[in-house]
Short mmCIF file of C-alpha atoms in Angstrom, two decimals:
data_model
loop_
_atom_site.label_atom_id
_atom_site.label_comp_id
_atom_site.label_asym_id
_atom_site.label_seq_id
_atom_site.Cartn_x
_atom_site.Cartn_y
_atom_site.Cartn_z
CA MET A 1 8.68 -48.93 100.61
CA LYS A 2 12.15 -50.35 100.07
CA ARG A 3 15.58 -48.81 100.10
CA PRO A 4 18.61 -49.53 97.87
CA LEU A 5 21.19 -52.18 98.45
CA ARG A 6 24.50 -50.61 99.42
CA ALA A 7 28.10 -51.67 99.72
CA LEU A 8 29.61 -52.62 103.09
CA ALA A 9 30.71 -49.00 103.50
CA ALA A 10 27.21 -48.44 104.88
CA ALA A 11 28.10 -50.65 107.84
CA GLY A 12 28.39 -47.57 110.02
CA LEU A 13 24.61 -47.81 110.33
CA LEU A 14 24.87 -51.26 111.90
CA ALA A 15 24.40 -51.78 115.59
CA ALA A 16 27.53 -52.49 117.62
CA GLY A 17 28.65 -56.09 117.42
CA ALA A 18 26.83 -56.85 114.18
CA ILE A 19 27.73 -60.12 112.51
CA VAL A 20 28.27 -60.03 108.77
CA ALA A 21 28.46 -63.60 107.54
CA VAL A 22 28.25 -62.93 103.81
CA ALA A 23 29.21 -60.00 101.62
CA LEU A 24 26.80 -58.29 99.27
CA GLY A 25 26.01 -60.52 96.32
CA GLY A 26 27.56 -63.71 97.74
CA THR A 27 26.29 -67.25 97.25
CA ALA A 28 24.80 -69.43 99.98
CA SER A 29 25.72 -73.11 99.83
CA ALA A 30 24.68 -73.94 103.40
CA ASP A 31 22.63 -72.02 105.95
CA THR A 32 24.07 -68.51 105.99
CA GLN A 33 23.45 -65.72 108.48
CA ILE A 34 23.18 -62.14 107.16
CA CYS A 35 23.17 -59.22 109.59
CA ASP A 36 24.58 -56.54 107.28
CA GLN A 37 22.00 -53.83 106.69
CA TYR A 38 21.73 -54.44 102.95
CA GLY A 39 23.52 -57.79 102.76
CA SER A 40 22.36 -60.34 100.22
CA THR A 41 23.18 -63.76 98.83
CA THR A 42 21.92 -66.00 96.03
CA ILE A 43 20.27 -69.41 96.35
CA GLY A 44 19.22 -72.08 93.90
CA GLY A 45 21.20 -70.42 91.14
CA LYS A 46 18.15 -68.24 90.49
CA TYR A 47 17.07 -66.09 93.46
CA VAL A 48 18.51 -63.32 95.64
CA VAL A 49 17.81 -63.17 99.38
CA GLN A 50 18.30 -59.75 100.99
CA ASN A 51 18.23 -58.48 104.57
CA ASN A 52 17.15 -54.97 103.45
CA ARG A 53 16.97 -53.29 106.88
CA TRP A 54 16.17 -49.90 105.41
CA GLY A 55 14.07 -48.19 108.08
CA THR A 56 16.07 -48.57 111.31
CA SER A 57 19.60 -48.60 112.67
CA ALA A 58 18.65 -51.42 115.07
CA GLN A 59 19.95 -54.92 114.40
CA GLN A 60 18.24 -57.46 112.16
CA CYS A 61 19.57 -60.85 111.10
CA ILE A 62 18.21 -63.50 108.77
CA ASN A 63 19.19 -67.14 108.30
CA VAL A 64 19.27 -68.09 104.63
CA THR A 65 18.51 -71.71 103.68
CA SER A 66 18.62 -73.46 100.32
CA THR A 67 14.93 -72.64 99.71
CA GLY A 68 14.23 -69.42 101.64
CA PHE A 69 15.07 -67.61 104.87
CA SER A 70 13.91 -66.90 108.41
CA ILE A 71 14.26 -63.86 110.67
CA THR A 72 16.51 -64.72 113.63
CA ARG A 73 16.84 -61.23 115.14
CA GLN A 74 14.78 -58.08 114.76
CA ASP A 75 15.40 -55.27 117.24
CA GLY A 76 13.79 -52.40 115.34
CA VAL A 77 10.56 -50.77 116.51
CA GLY A 78 8.51 -48.78 114.02
CA SER A 79 5.42 -46.64 114.58
CA THR A 80 2.31 -48.48 113.43
CA SER A 81 1.09 -45.22 111.88
CA GLY A 82 4.28 -44.98 109.82
CA ALA A 83 6.57 -47.19 107.75
CA PRO A 84 7.92 -50.65 108.62
CA VAL A 85 11.55 -51.07 109.67
CA SER A 86 12.68 -53.43 106.90
CA TYR A 87 11.74 -55.77 104.08
CA PRO A 88 13.76 -59.01 104.31
CA SER A 89 12.84 -60.82 101.13
CA ILE A 90 13.69 -63.20 98.31
CA PHE A 91 13.38 -62.02 94.72
CA VAL A 92 13.86 -62.67 91.04
CA GLY A 93 14.74 -59.84 88.66
CA CYS A 94 16.63 -56.62 89.36
CA HIS A 95 16.41 -54.53 92.54
CA TYR A 96 18.64 -51.48 92.94
CA THR A 97 21.27 -52.88 90.51
CA ASN A 98 21.27 -56.30 92.21
CA CYS A 99 19.99 -58.77 89.60
CA SER A 100 19.23 -62.43 90.23
CA PRO A 101 21.31 -64.98 88.27
CA GLY A 102 20.14 -65.56 84.71
CA THR A 103 17.03 -63.38 85.01
CA ASN A 104 15.17 -62.30 81.88
CA LEU A 105 13.87 -59.18 83.66
CA PRO A 106 13.18 -56.39 82.95
CA VAL A 107 10.70 -57.40 80.25
CA GLN A 108 7.70 -55.58 78.81
CA VAL A 109 4.31 -56.68 80.11
CA LYS A 110 3.01 -57.17 76.56
CA ASN A 111 5.68 -59.81 75.97
CA ILE A 112 4.84 -61.90 79.05
CA SER A 113 2.63 -64.95 78.47
CA SER A 114 2.55 -66.10 82.11
CA ALA A 115 4.34 -65.60 85.42
CA PRO A 116 3.68 -68.69 87.56
CA GLY A 117 4.74 -68.38 91.19
CA SER A 118 4.31 -70.04 94.56
CA ILE A 119 5.06 -69.11 98.16
CA SER A 120 4.99 -70.86 101.53
CA TYR A 121 5.27 -68.82 104.74
CA ASN A 122 5.77 -69.52 108.42
CA TYR A 123 3.92 -67.06 110.65
CA VAL A 124 4.39 -66.15 114.32
CA SER A 125 2.21 -64.49 116.94
CA GLY A 126 2.97 -61.50 119.11
CA ALA A 127 4.53 -59.41 116.32
CA ILE A 128 3.30 -56.59 114.07
CA TYR A 129 4.02 -57.24 110.38
CA ASP A 130 2.67 -57.97 106.95
CA ALA A 131 3.62 -60.83 104.66
CA ALA A 132 3.90 -59.34 101.18
CA TYR A 133 4.38 -60.58 97.64
CA ASP A 134 5.75 -57.56 95.75
CA ILE A 135 5.63 -56.89 92.00
CA TRP A 136 7.59 -53.90 90.65
CA LEU A 137 6.97 -52.18 87.29
CA ASP A 138 8.30 -49.12 85.50
CA PRO A 139 7.82 -47.37 82.12
CA SER A 140 11.53 -48.02 81.40
CA PRO A 141 13.66 -51.21 81.72
CA LYS A 142 14.98 -49.96 85.03
CA LYS A 143 17.51 -51.93 87.05
CA ASP A 144 18.36 -49.28 89.65
CA GLY A 145 16.46 -46.90 91.90
CA VAL A 146 12.75 -46.60 92.59
CA ASN A 147 10.22 -48.03 90.13
CA GLN A 148 7.05 -46.04 89.48
CA MET A 149 4.55 -48.84 90.27
CA GLU A 150 4.50 -51.27 93.18
CA ILE A 151 1.91 -54.04 93.45
CA MET A 152 1.73 -55.46 96.97
CA ILE A 153 -0.14 -58.71 97.69
CA TRP A 154 -0.73 -58.85 101.45
CA LEU A 155 -1.15 -62.51 102.39
CA ASN A 156 -1.13 -61.75 106.11
CA ARG A 157 -1.53 -58.65 108.26
CA GLN A 158 -0.95 -58.64 112.01
CA GLY A 159 -1.44 -55.61 114.25
CA PRO A 160 -2.85 -52.10 113.69
CA ILE A 161 -1.22 -51.48 110.30
CA GLN A 162 -2.67 -50.79 106.89
CA PRO A 163 -1.53 -50.47 103.28
CA ILE A 164 -0.60 -47.15 101.70
CA GLY A 165 -3.54 -45.05 100.54
CA SER A 166 -7.19 -45.99 101.00
CA PRO A 167 -9.58 -48.77 99.93
CA VAL A 168 -10.97 -48.46 96.39
CA GLY A 169 -12.97 -51.70 96.11
CA ASN A 170 -12.49 -55.45 95.83
CA ALA A 171 -11.07 -57.84 93.26
CA SER A 172 -11.50 -61.57 92.65
CA ILE A 173 -8.09 -62.94 91.67
CA ALA A 174 -6.41 -66.34 92.05
CA GLY A 175 -9.52 -67.89 93.56
CA ARG A 176 -9.80 -65.32 96.37
CA THR A 177 -11.46 -61.99 97.03
CA TRP A 178 -9.01 -59.19 97.90
CA GLU A 179 -9.61 -55.73 99.34
CA VAL A 180 -7.88 -53.27 97.00
CA TRP A 181 -6.06 -50.20 98.34
CA ARG A 182 -4.51 -47.47 96.24
CA GLY A 183 -2.17 -44.57 97.03
CA SER A 184 1.36 -43.21 96.85
CA ASN A 185 4.23 -43.22 99.34
CA GLY A 186 5.73 -40.11 97.78
CA SER A 187 8.28 -42.06 95.73
CA ASN A 188 6.06 -44.49 93.82
CA ASN A 189 2.43 -45.44 93.32
CA VAL A 190 1.13 -48.48 95.18
CA ILE A 191 -1.81 -50.81 94.63
CA SER A 192 -2.26 -53.35 97.44
CA TYR A 193 -4.37 -56.51 97.40
CA VAL A 194 -5.19 -57.49 100.98
CA ALA A 195 -6.36 -60.98 101.93
CA PRO A 196 -9.21 -60.97 104.51
CA SER A 197 -7.43 -63.67 106.53
CA ALA A 198 -3.94 -65.15 106.64
CA VAL A 199 -2.85 -67.18 103.62
CA ALA A 200 0.02 -69.53 104.52
CA SER A 201 0.75 -70.70 100.99
CA MET A 202 -0.42 -69.92 97.49
CA SER A 203 0.31 -70.89 93.88
CA PHE A 204 -0.85 -68.44 91.21
CA ASP A 205 -0.02 -66.51 88.05
CA ALA A 206 1.35 -63.08 88.95
CA MET A 207 0.03 -61.80 85.62
CA ALA A 208 -3.49 -61.92 87.08
CA PHE A 209 -2.55 -59.11 89.47
CA ILE A 210 -0.56 -57.25 86.82
CA ASN A 211 -3.51 -57.36 84.43
CA ASP A 212 -5.91 -56.12 87.10
CA THR A 213 -3.54 -53.23 87.82
CA LYS A 214 -3.41 -52.49 84.08
CA ASN A 215 -7.22 -52.56 83.86
CA ARG A 216 -7.30 -49.93 86.62
CA GLY A 217 -5.28 -47.62 84.37
CA ALA A 218 -2.18 -47.64 86.58
CA ILE A 219 0.16 -49.11 83.94
CA THR A 220 0.09 -50.05 80.26
CA SER A 221 1.28 -53.12 78.38
CA ASP A 222 4.37 -51.16 77.35
CA TRP A 223 5.60 -50.95 80.96
CA TYR A 224 8.36 -53.26 82.18
CA LEU A 225 8.21 -55.88 84.90
CA THR A 226 11.50 -55.46 86.78
CA SER A 227 11.31 -57.77 89.82
CA ILE A 228 9.04 -60.00 91.90
CA GLN A 229 9.76 -60.39 95.61
CA ALA A 230 8.31 -62.13 98.66
CA GLY A 231 9.03 -61.48 102.32
CA PHE A 232 7.94 -59.56 105.39
CA GLU A 233 7.56 -55.95 106.47
CA PRO A 234 7.97 -56.00 110.26
CA TRP A 235 7.06 -53.03 112.43
CA GLN A 236 7.72 -54.72 115.78
CA GLY A 237 9.18 -58.16 116.48
CA GLY A 238 9.05 -60.93 113.90
CA VAL A 239 11.68 -63.47 114.98
CA GLY A 240 10.64 -66.81 113.50
CA LEU A 241 8.89 -65.40 110.44
CA ALA A 242 10.08 -67.42 107.46
CA VAL A 243 9.74 -67.91 103.74
CA ASN A 244 9.86 -71.69 103.61
CA SER A 245 9.92 -71.82 99.83
CA PHE A 246 9.58 -69.45 96.88
CA SER A 247 9.24 -70.12 93.18
CA GLN A 248 8.76 -67.56 90.45
CA SER A 249 9.16 -67.68 86.68
CA VAL A 250 8.37 -65.15 83.96
CA ASN A 251 7.53 -66.73 80.60
CA THR A 252 7.69 -64.78 77.38
CA GLY A 253 6.39 -65.61 73.93
CA GLY A 254 3.20 -67.53 73.18
CA THR A 255 -0.02 -65.65 73.54
CA THR A 256 0.67 -61.98 74.11
CA PRO A 257 -1.73 -60.20 76.46
CA THR A 258 -3.61 -57.46 74.70
CA THR A 259 -5.55 -54.47 75.88
CA PRO A 260 -9.29 -54.92 75.22
CA PRO A 261 -10.56 -52.64 72.47
CA PRO A 262 -12.52 -49.64 73.71
CA ALA A 263 -16.27 -50.10 73.86
CA THR A 264 -18.29 -48.53 71.10
CA THR A 265 -19.72 -45.24 72.29
CA PRO A 266 -23.36 -44.65 71.35
CA PRO A 267 -24.21 -41.33 69.68
CA PRO A 268 -25.33 -38.44 71.89
CA GLY A 269 -28.83 -38.92 73.17
CA ASN A 270 -31.24 -38.06 75.92
CA ALA A 271 -30.57 -41.03 78.23
CA ALA A 272 -30.85 -39.85 81.83
CA CYS A 273 -27.90 -40.21 84.19
CA SER A 274 -26.56 -38.99 87.50
CA VAL A 275 -22.99 -38.56 88.76
CA LYS A 276 -21.75 -38.67 92.33
CA TYR A 277 -18.31 -37.09 92.80
CA THR A 278 -16.58 -37.94 96.11
CA THR A 279 -13.10 -36.68 96.98
CA ASN A 280 -10.35 -37.01 99.58
CA VAL A 281 -8.26 -33.81 99.51
CA TRP A 282 -4.90 -32.95 101.06
CA ASN A 283 -2.65 -29.90 100.69
CA ASN A 284 -1.20 -30.74 97.26
CA GLY A 285 -3.35 -33.52 95.88
CA PHE A 286 -6.56 -35.49 96.05
CA THR A 287 -8.31 -38.68 95.00
CA ALA A 288 -11.73 -38.70 93.37
CA ASP A 289 -14.32 -41.47 93.21
CA VAL A 290 -16.87 -41.00 90.42
CA THR A 291 -20.10 -43.02 90.43
CA ILE A 292 -22.24 -43.04 87.28
CA THR A 293 -25.87 -44.19 87.54
CA ASN A 294 -28.16 -44.89 84.60
CA THR A 295 -31.40 -43.22 85.67
CA GLY A 296 -33.04 -43.74 82.28
CA SER A 297 -35.20 -46.56 80.90
CA SER A 298 -32.74 -47.88 78.29
CA THR A 299 -29.53 -49.86 78.73
CA VAL A 300 -26.29 -47.97 78.11
CA ASN A 301 -23.89 -50.09 76.06
CA GLY A 302 -20.54 -48.34 76.31
CA TRP A 303 -20.08 -44.97 78.01
CA THR A 304 -17.91 -41.89 77.82
CA LEU A 305 -18.04 -39.29 80.59
CA ASN A 306 -16.82 -35.77 79.81
CA TYR A 307 -16.20 -32.88 82.20
CA ASN A 308 -13.70 -30.12 83.01
CA LEU A 309 -11.39 -30.05 86.01
CA PRO A 310 -10.89 -26.68 87.72
CA SER A 311 -7.56 -24.93 87.23
CA GLY A 312 -4.57 -26.41 89.07
CA GLN A 313 -5.77 -30.03 89.02
CA THR A 314 -3.78 -32.65 87.06
CA ILE A 315 -4.64 -36.35 86.97
CA THR A 316 -1.68 -38.66 87.62
CA GLY A 317 -3.32 -42.10 87.65
CA SER A 318 -6.72 -43.77 87.39
CA TRP A 319 -8.55 -47.05 87.92
CA ASN A 320 -11.69 -48.78 86.55
CA ALA A 321 -11.74 -46.48 83.49
CA THR A 322 -9.46 -45.10 80.81
CA VAL A 323 -9.08 -41.48 81.89
CA THR A 324 -7.32 -38.86 79.76
CA GLN A 325 -6.86 -35.14 80.32
CA SER A 326 -6.19 -32.39 77.80
CA GLY A 327 -5.86 -29.03 79.48
CA SER A 328 -8.87 -28.90 81.79
CA ALA A 329 -10.96 -31.32 79.68
CA VAL A 330 -11.29 -34.86 81.05
CA THR A 331 -12.55 -37.88 79.13
CA ALA A 332 -13.30 -41.13 81.00
CA ARG A 333 -14.19 -44.26 79.00
CA ASN A 334 -15.38 -47.62 80.26
CA LEU A 335 -13.18 -50.70 80.36
CA SER A 336 -14.18 -54.07 78.93
CA TYR A 337 -15.95 -55.21 82.11
CA ASN A 338 -18.02 -52.14 83.10
CA GLY A 339 -19.38 -50.71 79.86
CA THR A 340 -22.97 -51.97 80.17
CA LEU A 341 -25.35 -50.12 82.50
CA ALA A 342 -28.88 -51.44 82.76
CA PRO A 343 -31.58 -49.02 83.93
CA GLY A 344 -30.89 -48.21 87.58
CA ALA A 345 -27.37 -49.71 87.47
CA SER A 346 -24.22 -47.88 88.60
CA THR A 347 -20.49 -48.15 88.04
CA SER A 348 -17.57 -46.32 89.62
CA PHE A 349 -14.08 -45.28 88.64
CA GLY A 350 -11.49 -43.13 90.31
CA TYR A 351 -8.22 -41.28 89.98
CA GLN A 352 -5.46 -39.52 91.85
CA ALA A 353 -4.46 -35.96 90.99
CA THR A 354 -2.11 -33.19 92.02
CA LEU A 355 -3.51 -29.90 93.32
CA ASN A 356 -2.09 -26.40 92.94
CA GLY A 357 -4.25 -23.80 94.67
CA ALA A 358 -7.72 -23.99 96.20
CA PHE A 359 -9.78 -27.12 95.61
CA SER A 360 -13.14 -27.19 93.86
CA THR A 361 -15.16 -29.83 92.02
CA PRO A 362 -16.27 -30.00 88.36
CA SER A 363 -19.42 -28.01 87.64
CA SER A 364 -21.10 -30.45 85.22
CA PHE A 365 -20.83 -33.88 83.58
CA THR A 366 -22.08 -35.33 80.30
CA LEU A 367 -22.52 -39.06 79.59
CA ASN A 368 -22.44 -39.90 75.88
CA GLY A 369 -23.33 -36.28 75.18
CA ALA A 370 -26.25 -36.05 77.61
CA THR A 371 -26.00 -33.82 80.69
CA CYS A 372 -26.13 -35.74 83.99
CA ALA A 373 -27.71 -34.68 87.26
CA ARG A 374 -25.45 -34.36 90.34
CA ALA A 375 -26.12 -37.02 92.95
#
């Protein structure tokens, strides 16, 4: 979670004796130290580097170079069961009205042909932090305030910390397998891709992660990419952490990504099926994981699952299926990669929903018109 950049009037939140070497929105020509809570500068005529000490009043300083930055002081201490103390980072695009020089962001996802990027980190021991590559998206071309969708790529995780939400599966992207987490911090939805071990450097197309997020039903091609950032979320310590270099472009034109056409749904039949419905419920919301199993003898080529949600339940986001709700009626359709179910095969999708009143589960499910057994 990140907080807005503010003018120097917010300096009352700084620790005594803070050094402010550059004003908000300045330009770094040589190594520049920033200790202002939300201080920033530009480098390379293309990127913004920000201190972004949003979660603590304790001092933090970064040293900005011509290609990145390093943390030179970090006095904040955050609870490992809560939020980090800051997000010092470098970015392209627009973040809380601060836009990088010459950026073409925000731009609609459907108009992006590629988004090649690269990152090189320096890691340290004895600190609690994550190294994150952040991608922000919103239904509108937003340049200020909180965006509705945050994609976090965790290239390193040190200490007893975890992403927002809970694990929902794995994804193979950019030549690696990532553990995928999904949840909300109360201000925006978050999908996190967590590397199983530290990745010191990586070159990749950010659209691969954006497209996976789109395939999970979290965004559409009409949403806008607003910024891409790389840096660290420290909870405790972190002096010496550095972004050695960062490169990120967003190319428009050329081949426009398209949403795969929906799979053809077979007519209603008697194919046997079972549905397992697993939930995680809290006072005003829940997540549901739905597993469909083909218990019949014929292959299912394209599926549609229909059921009714009890009163007071409203779906707000989904993954691994296209899920729509009209009143209490829910329709879930396969995506391009999970529409075929051989006999005995299973597939899963999930969603997050709000809850008003007592919780209960759907009473019945039909797959392509045939009633399924409850697993």
